[in-house]
Backbone as JSON, one array per atom type, in Angstrom:
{
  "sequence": "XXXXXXXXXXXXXXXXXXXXXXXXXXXXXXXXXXXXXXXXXXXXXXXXXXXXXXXXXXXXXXXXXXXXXXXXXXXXXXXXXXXXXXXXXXXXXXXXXXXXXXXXXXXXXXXXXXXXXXXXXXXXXXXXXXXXXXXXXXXX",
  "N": [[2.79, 30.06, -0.63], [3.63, 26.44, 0.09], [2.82, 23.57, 0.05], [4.19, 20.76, 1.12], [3.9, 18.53, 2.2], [2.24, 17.58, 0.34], [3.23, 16.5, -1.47], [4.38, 14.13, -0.51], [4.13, 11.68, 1.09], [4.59, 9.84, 4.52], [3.83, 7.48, 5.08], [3.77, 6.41, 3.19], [6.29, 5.68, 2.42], [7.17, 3.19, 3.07], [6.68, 1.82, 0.45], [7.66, 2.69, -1.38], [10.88, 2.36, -0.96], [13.11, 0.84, 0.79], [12.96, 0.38, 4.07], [14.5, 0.46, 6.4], [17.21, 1.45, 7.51], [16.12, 3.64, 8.2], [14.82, 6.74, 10.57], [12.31, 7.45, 12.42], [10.83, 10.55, 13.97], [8.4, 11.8, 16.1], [6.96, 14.46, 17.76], [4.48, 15.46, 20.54], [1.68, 17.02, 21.38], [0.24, 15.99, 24.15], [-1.69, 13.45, 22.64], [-2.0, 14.59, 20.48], [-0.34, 14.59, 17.08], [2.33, 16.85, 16.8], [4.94, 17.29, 15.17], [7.32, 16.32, 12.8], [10.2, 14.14, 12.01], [12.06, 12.74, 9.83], [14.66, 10.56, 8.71], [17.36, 9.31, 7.35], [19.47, 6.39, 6.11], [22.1, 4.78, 4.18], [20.57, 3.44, 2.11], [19.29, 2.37, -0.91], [18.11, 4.25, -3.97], [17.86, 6.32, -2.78], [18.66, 9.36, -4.13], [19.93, 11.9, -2.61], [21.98, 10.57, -0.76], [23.94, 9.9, -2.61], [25.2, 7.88, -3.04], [26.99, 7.74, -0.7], [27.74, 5.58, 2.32], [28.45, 6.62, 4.27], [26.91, 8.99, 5.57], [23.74, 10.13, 6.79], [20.88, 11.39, 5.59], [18.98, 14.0, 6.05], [15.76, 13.95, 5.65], [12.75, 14.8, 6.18], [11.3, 17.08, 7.68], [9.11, 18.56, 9.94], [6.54, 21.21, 11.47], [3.33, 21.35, 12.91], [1.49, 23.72, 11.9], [-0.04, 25.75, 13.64], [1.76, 24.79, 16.38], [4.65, 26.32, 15.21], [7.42, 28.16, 15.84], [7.36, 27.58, 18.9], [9.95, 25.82, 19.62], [9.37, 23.3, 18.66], [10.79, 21.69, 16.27], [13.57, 22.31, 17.14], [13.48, 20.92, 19.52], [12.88, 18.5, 17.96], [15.26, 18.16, 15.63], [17.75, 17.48, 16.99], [17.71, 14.64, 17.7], [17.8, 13.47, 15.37], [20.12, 13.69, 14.59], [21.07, 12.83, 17.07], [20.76, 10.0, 16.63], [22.0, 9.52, 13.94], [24.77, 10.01, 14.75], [24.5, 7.67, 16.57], [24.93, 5.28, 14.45], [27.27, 5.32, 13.57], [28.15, 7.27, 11.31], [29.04, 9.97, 9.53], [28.61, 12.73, 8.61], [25.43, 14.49, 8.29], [23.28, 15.22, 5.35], [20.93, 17.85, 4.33], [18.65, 18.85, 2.37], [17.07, 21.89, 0.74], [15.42, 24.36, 0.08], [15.63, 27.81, -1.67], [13.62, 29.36, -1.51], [12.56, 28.83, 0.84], [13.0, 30.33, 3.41], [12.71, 30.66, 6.2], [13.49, 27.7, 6.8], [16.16, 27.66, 6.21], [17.34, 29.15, 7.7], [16.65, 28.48, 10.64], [18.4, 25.68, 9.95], [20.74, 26.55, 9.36], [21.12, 27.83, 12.33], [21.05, 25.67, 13.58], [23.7, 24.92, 13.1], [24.26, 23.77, 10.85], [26.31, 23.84, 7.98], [25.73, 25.9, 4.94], [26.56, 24.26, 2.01], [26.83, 23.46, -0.7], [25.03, 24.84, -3.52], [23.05, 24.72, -5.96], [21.47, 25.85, -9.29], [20.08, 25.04, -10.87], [18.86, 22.41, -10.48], [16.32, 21.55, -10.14], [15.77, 22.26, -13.02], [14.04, 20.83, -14.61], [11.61, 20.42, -13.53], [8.73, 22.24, -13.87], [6.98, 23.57, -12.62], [8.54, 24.28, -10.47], [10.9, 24.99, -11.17], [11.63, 27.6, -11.01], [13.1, 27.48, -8.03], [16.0, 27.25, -6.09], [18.55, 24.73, -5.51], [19.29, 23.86, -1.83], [22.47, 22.71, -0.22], [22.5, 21.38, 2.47], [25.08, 20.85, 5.62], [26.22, 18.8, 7.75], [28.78, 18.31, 10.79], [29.65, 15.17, 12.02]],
  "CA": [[2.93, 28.95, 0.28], [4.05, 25.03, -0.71], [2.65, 22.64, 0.92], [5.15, 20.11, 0.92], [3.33, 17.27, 2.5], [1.26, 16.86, -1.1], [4.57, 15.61, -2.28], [5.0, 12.95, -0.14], [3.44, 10.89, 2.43], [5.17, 9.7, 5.18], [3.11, 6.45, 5.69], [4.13, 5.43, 1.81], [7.88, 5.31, 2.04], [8.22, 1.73, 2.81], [6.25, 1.53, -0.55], [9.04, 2.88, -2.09], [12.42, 2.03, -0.17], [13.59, -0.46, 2.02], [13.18, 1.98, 4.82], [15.11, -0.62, 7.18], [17.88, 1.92, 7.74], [15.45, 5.14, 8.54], [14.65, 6.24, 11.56], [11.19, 8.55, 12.13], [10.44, 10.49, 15.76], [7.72, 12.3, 16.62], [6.83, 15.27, 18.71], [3.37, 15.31, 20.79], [0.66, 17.6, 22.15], [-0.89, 15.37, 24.62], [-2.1, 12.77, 21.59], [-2.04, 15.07, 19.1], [0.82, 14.77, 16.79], [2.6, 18.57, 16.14], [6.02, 17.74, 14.53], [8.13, 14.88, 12.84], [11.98, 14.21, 11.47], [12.72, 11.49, 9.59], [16.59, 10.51, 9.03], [17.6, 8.01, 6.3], [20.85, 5.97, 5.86], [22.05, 3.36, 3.5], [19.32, 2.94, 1.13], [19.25, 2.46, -2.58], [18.02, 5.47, -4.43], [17.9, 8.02, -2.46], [19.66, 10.27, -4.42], [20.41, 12.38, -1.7], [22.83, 9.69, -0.25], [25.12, 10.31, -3.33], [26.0, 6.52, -2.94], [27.78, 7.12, 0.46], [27.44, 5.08, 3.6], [28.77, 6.94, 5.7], [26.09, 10.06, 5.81], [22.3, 10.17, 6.95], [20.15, 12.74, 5.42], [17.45, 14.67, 6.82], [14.79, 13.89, 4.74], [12.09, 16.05, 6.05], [11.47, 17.79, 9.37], [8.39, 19.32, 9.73], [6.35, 21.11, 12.44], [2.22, 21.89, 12.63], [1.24, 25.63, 11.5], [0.23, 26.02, 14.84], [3.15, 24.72, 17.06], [5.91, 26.74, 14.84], [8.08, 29.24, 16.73], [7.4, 27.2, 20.27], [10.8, 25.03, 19.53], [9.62, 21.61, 18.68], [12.07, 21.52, 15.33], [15.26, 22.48, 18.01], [14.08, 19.71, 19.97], [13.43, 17.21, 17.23], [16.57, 18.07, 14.93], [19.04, 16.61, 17.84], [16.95, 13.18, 17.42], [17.74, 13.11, 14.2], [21.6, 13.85, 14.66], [21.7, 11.47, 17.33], [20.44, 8.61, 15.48], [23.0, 9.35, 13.41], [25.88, 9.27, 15.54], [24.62, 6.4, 16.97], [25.2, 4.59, 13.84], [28.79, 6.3, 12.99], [27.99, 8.23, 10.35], [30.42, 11.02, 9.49], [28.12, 14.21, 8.35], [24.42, 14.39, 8.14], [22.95, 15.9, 4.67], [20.0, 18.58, 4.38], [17.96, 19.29, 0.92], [16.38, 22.82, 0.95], [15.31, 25.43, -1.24], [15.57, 29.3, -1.83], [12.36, 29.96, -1.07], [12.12, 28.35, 2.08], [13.55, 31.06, 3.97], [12.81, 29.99, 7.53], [14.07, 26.32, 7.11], [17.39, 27.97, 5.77], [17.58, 30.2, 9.09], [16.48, 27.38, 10.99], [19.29, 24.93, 9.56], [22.2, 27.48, 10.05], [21.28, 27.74, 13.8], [21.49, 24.02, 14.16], [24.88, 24.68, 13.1], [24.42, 23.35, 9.41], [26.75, 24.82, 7.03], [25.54, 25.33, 3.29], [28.07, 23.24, 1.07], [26.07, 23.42, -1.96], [23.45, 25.57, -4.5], [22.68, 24.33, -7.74], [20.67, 26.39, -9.36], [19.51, 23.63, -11.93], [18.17, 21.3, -9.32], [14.65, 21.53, -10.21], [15.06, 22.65, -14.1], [13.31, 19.39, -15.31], [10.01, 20.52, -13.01], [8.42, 23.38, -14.81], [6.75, 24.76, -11.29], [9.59, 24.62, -9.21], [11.9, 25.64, -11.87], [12.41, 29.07, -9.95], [13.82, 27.23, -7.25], [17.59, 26.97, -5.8], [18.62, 24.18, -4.08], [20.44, 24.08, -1.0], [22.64, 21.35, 0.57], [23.02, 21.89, 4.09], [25.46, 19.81, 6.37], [26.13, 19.03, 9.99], [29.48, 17.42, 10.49], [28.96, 14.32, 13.12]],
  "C": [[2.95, 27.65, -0.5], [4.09, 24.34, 0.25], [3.11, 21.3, 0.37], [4.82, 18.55, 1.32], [2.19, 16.67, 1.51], [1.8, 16.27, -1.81], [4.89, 14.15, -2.26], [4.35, 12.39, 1.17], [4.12, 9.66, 3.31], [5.13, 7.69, 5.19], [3.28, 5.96, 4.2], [5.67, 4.97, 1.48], [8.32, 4.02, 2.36], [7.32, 1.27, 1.52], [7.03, 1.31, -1.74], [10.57, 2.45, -1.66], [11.97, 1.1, 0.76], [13.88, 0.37, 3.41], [14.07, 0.98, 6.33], [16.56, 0.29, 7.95], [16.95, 3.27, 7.87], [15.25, 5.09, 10.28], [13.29, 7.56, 11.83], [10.9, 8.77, 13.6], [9.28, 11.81, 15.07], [7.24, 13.27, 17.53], [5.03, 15.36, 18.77], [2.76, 16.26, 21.21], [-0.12, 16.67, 23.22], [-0.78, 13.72, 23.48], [-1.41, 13.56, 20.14], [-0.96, 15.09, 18.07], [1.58, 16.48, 16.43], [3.75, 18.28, 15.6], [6.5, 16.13, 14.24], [9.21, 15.38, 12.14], [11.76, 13.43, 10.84], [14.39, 11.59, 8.6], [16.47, 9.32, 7.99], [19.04, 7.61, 6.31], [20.97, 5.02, 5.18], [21.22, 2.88, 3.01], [19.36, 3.08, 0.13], [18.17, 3.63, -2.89], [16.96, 6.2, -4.05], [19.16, 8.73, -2.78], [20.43, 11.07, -3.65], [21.68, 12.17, -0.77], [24.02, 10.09, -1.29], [25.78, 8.44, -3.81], [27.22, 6.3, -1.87], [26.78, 6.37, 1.67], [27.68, 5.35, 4.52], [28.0, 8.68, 6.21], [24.62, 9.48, 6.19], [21.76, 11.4, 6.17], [18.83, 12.83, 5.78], [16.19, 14.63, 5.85], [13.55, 14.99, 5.02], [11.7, 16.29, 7.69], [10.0, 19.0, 9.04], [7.46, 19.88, 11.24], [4.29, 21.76, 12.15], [2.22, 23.54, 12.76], [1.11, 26.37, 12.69], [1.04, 25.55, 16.08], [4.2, 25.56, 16.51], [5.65, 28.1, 15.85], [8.02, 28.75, 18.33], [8.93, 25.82, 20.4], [10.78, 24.0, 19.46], [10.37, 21.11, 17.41], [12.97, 21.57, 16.19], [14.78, 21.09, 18.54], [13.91, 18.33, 18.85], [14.75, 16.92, 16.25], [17.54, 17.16, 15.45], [18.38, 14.82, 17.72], [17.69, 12.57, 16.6], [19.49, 12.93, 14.02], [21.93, 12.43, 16.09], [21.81, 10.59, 17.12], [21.88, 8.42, 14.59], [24.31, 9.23, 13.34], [25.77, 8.23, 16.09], [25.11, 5.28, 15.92], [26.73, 5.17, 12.69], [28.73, 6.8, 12.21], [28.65, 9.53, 10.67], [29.83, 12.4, 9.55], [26.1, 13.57, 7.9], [23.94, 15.65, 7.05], [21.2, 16.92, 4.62], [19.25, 19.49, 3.36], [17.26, 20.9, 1.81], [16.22, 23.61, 0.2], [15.36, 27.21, -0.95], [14.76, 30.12, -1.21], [11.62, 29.7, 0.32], [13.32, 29.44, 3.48], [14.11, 30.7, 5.87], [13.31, 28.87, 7.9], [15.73, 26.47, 6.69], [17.9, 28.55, 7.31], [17.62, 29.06, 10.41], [18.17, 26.43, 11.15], [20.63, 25.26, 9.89], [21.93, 27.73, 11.26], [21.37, 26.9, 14.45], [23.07, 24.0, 14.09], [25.25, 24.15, 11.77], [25.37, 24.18, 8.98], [26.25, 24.54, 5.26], [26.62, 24.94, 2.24], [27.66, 23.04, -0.5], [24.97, 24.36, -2.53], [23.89, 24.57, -5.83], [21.2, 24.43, -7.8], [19.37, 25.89, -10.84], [18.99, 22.63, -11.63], [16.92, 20.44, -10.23], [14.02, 21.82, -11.71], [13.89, 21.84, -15.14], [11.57, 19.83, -14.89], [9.82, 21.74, -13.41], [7.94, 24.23, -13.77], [7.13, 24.34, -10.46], [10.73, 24.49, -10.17], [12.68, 26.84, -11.24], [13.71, 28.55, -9.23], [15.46, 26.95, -7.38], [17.54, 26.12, -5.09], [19.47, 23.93, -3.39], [20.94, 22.77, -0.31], [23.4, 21.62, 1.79], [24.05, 20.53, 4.84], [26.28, 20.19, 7.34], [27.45, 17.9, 9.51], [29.62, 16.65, 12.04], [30.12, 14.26, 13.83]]
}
C-alpha cells in the first residue's frame, strides 16, 4: 500500500503554484469530508500540462478507505470534467501508475483512454523506480 497523501498536501499547493486556474470539489458525509478532485489548468510548472493551454489535468482524485466502492469518485470525476469544459479546454490529462490497479480500472470506465506508458517515469526515484507511468485522457 502507498499512501499517496504523504506526498502532497492539498492545503500547500498555493505554496507552490499560482493555483488561480485550479479548481478543488469536495464530496461530504454529513460534515465529514470522504472524497476530493482537484483539476488544474494554465499554470507554470506543472509538468503535466506539457506547456499546453488548452488541457486540464486531473491532479489527484481521491476517496476515504471507508467510502470506496459506494461511487463518490463517479460522482466527483464529472466535476472535474465539467470545470473543464466550462473553460474550453480540449482533453483533460490523467497521471497514474502500474501499480495502482483500481485507479487504472476506474479511469477506463470514465471513458479515459491510455495514450501513454513510460516506463522511465520514475527512474530518478530509487523507491518508485518499479513503477510505470500511465497517461490517461478524456477528450472534452
Amino acid at each position: 500500500m502507498k499512501d499517496l497523501g504523504e506526498y502532497e498536501e492539498v492545503t500547500k499547493y498555493a505554496e507552490q503554484f499560482d493555483i488561480t486556474n485550479w479548481a478543488f470539489f469536495m464530496a461530504f458525509d454529513n460534515e465529514f469530508p470522504i472524497g476530493a478532485v482537484t483539476v488544474v489548468s494554465e499554470t507554470k510548472n506543472v509538468h503535466l500540462l506539457g506547456g499546453r493551454d488548452d488541457i486540464s489535468v486531473l491532479l489527484d482524485i481521491r476517496v476515504d478507505d471507508r467510502y470506496k466502492q459506494q461511487r463518490v469518485g463517479t460522482k466527483l470525476f464529472p466535476m472535474a470534467v465539467e470545470w473543464s469544459k466550462s473553460k474550453g479546454l480540449k482533453q483533460m490529462k490523467i497521471e497514474c501508475q502500474n501499480n495502482n490497479v483500481q485507479a487504472c480500472k476506474f479511469y477506463h470506465k470514465q471513458g479515459t483512454v491510455l495514450g501513454r506508458i513510460d516506463e522511465y517515469a520514475y527512474y530518478e526515484e530509487i523507491e518508485d523506480r518499479d513503477e510505470v507511468q500511465l497517461i490517461w485522457y478524456l477528450d472534452l
